[in-house]
mmCIF file of C-alpha atoms in Angstrom:
data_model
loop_
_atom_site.group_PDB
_atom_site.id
_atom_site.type_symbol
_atom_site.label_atom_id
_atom_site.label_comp_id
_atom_site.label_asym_id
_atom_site.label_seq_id
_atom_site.Cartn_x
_atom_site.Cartn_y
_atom_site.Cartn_z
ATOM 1 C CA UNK C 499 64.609 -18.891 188.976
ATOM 2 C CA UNK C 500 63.331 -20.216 185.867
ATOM 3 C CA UNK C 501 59.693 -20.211 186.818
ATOM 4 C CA UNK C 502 60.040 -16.373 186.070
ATOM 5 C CA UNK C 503 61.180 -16.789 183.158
ATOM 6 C CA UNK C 504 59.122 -17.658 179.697
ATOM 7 C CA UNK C 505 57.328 -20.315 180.834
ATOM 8 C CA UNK C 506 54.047 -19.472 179.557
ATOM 9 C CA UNK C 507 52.631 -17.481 176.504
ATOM 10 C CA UNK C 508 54.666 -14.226 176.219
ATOM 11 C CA UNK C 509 52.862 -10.347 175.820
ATOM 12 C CA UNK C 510 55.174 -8.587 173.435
ATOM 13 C CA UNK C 511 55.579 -5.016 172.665
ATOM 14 C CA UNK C 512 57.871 -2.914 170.948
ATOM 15 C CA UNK C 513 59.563 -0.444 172.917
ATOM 16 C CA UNK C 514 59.337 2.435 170.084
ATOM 17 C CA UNK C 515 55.414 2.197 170.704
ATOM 18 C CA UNK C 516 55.305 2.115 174.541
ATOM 19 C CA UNK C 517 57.896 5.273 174.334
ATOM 20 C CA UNK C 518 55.290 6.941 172.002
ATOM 21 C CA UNK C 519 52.046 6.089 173.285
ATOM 22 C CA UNK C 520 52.800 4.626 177.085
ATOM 23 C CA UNK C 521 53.463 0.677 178.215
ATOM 24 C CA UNK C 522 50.212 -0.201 179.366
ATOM 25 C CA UNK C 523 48.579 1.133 176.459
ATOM 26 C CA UNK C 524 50.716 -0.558 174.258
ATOM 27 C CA UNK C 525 50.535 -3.594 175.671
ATOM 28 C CA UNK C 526 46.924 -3.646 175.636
ATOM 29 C CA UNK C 527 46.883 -2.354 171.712
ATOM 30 C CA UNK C 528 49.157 -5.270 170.703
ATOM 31 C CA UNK C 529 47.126 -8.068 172.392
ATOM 32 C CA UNK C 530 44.037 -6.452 170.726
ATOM 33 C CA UNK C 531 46.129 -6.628 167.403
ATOM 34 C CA UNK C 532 46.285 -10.053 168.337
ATOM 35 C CA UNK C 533 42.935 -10.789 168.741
ATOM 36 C CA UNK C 534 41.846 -8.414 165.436
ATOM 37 C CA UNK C 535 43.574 -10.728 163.485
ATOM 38 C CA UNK C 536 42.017 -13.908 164.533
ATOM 39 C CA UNK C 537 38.588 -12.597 164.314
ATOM 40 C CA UNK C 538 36.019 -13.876 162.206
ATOM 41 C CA UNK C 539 33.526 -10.287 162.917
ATOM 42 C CA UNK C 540 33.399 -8.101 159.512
ATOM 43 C CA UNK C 541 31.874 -4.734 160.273
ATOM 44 C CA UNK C 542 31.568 -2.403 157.224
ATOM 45 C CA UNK C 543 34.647 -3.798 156.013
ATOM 46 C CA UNK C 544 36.946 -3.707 159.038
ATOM 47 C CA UNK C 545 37.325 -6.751 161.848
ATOM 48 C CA UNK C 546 36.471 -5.708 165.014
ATOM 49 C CA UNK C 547 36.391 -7.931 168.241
ATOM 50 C CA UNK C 548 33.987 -7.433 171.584
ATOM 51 C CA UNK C 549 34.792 -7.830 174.830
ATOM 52 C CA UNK C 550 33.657 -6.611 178.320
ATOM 53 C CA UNK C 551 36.072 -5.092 180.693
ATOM 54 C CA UNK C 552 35.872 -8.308 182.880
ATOM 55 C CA UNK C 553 37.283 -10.348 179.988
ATOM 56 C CA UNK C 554 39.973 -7.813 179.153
ATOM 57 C CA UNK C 555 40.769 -8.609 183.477
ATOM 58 C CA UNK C 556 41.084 -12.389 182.421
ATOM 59 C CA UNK C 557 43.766 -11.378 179.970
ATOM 60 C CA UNK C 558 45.581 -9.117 182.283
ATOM 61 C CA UNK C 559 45.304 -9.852 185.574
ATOM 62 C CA UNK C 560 48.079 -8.304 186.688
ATOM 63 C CA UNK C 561 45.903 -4.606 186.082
ATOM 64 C CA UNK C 562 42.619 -3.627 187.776
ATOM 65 C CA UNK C 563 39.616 -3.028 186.062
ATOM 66 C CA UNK C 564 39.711 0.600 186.891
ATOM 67 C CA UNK C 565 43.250 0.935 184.961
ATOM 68 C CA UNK C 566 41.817 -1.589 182.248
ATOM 69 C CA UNK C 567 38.972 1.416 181.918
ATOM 70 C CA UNK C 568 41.874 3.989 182.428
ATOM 71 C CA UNK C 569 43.703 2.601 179.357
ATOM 72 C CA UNK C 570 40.718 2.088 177.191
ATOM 73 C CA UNK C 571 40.121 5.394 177.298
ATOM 74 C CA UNK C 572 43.280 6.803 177.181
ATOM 75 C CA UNK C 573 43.526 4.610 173.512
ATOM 76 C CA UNK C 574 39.974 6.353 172.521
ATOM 77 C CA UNK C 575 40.982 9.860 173.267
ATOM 78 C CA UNK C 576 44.798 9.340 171.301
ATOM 79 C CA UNK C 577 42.024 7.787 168.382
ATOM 80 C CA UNK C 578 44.095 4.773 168.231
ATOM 81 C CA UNK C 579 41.302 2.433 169.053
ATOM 82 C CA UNK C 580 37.477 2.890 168.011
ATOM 83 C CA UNK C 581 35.227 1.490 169.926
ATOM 84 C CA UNK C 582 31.309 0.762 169.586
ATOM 85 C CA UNK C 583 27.919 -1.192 170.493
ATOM 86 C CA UNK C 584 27.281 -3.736 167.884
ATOM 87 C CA UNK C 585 25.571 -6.000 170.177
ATOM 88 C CA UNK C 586 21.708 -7.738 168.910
ATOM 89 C CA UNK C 587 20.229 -6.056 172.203
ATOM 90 C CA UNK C 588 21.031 -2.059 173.240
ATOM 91 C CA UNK C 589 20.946 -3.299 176.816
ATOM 92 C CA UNK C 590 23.976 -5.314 176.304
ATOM 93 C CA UNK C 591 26.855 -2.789 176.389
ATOM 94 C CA UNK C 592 29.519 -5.163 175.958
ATOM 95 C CA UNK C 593 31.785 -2.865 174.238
ATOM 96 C CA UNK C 594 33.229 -3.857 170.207
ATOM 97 C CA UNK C 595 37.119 -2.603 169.725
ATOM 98 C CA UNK C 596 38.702 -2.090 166.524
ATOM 99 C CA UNK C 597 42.445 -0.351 165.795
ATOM 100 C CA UNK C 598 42.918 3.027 163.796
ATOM 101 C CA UNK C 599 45.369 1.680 161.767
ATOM 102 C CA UNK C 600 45.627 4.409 159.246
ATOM 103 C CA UNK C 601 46.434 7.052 162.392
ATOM 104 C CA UNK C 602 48.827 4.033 164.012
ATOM 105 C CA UNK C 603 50.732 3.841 160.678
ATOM 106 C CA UNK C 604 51.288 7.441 161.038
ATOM 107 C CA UNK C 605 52.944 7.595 164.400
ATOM 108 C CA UNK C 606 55.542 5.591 162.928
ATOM 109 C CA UNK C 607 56.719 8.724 160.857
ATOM 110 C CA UNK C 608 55.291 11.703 163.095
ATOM 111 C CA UNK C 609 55.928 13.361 166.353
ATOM 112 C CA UNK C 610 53.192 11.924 168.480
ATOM 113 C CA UNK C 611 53.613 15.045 171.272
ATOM 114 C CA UNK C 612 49.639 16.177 170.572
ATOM 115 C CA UNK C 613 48.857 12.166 171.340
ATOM 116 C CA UNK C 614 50.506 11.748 174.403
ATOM 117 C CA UNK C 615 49.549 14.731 175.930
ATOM 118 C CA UNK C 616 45.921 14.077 175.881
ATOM 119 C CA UNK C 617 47.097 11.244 178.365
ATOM 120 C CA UNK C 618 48.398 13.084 181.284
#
C-alpha cells in the first residue's frame, strides 16, 4: 500500500484553480509554473521555457499526446498560456510557453464563466 503513496516527486495543484479552469489544465499550468521559474530564457522581459509535445509526454505519462495537444490548446484559447516559435531555425517548431500572469491573477477575483466555456 505504500508504494501508492508519495514515494516520488509530487504534482500539486490547488483545487480553487482546477474548479475554475479544469484538472488537467491546471495541472499542466502549475508544472509549467514550475519550470518558468527555473528558467534561465529572458524574452522581451518575460521567462519563457520550450518544449515539444514529446517532452511534455515525459513529464506526464499518464496523458496521451493527443490530450497533451488538447490541453495546450485549451490553455491558449482561455489566454492563460502564450505560446510562440523562438527557435534559431523556422523549421524547428518546437513550441516556447510562457504564463499570462496578469489574466491568471485576475481569475483569482473574477467569475471565470467566459474562460471555461471556451473549453467545452
Amino acid at each position: 500500500m505504500k508504494k501508492l503513496l508519495i514515494n516520488e516527486y509530487p504534482i500539486m495543484v490547488l483545487p480553487s484553480l482546477a474548479e475554475k479552469i479544469g484538472i488537467n489544465e491546471a495541472i499542466f499550468l502549475q508544472q509549467l509554473h514550475y519550470l518558468l521559474a527555473e528558467s534561465g530564457h529572458n524574452i522581451d522581459g518575460r521567462k519563457w521555457v520550450y518544449s515539444t509535445y514529446e517532452n511534455w509526454h515525459q513529464q506526464f505519462p499518464f496523458w496521451s499526446l493527443s490530450t497533451i495537444r488538447r490541453i495546450v490548446l485549451r490553455l491558449e484559447k482561455m489566454g492563460l498560456i502564450i505560446t510562440g516559435n523562438f527557435n534559431r531555425f523556422k523549421m524547428d517548431k518546437t513550441k516556447w510557453y510562457r504564463i499570462n500572469y496578469e489574466l491568471l491573477e485576475t481569475l483569482a477575483d473574477e467569475n471565470v464563466q467566459k474562460l471555461t466555456s471556451d473549453r467545452e
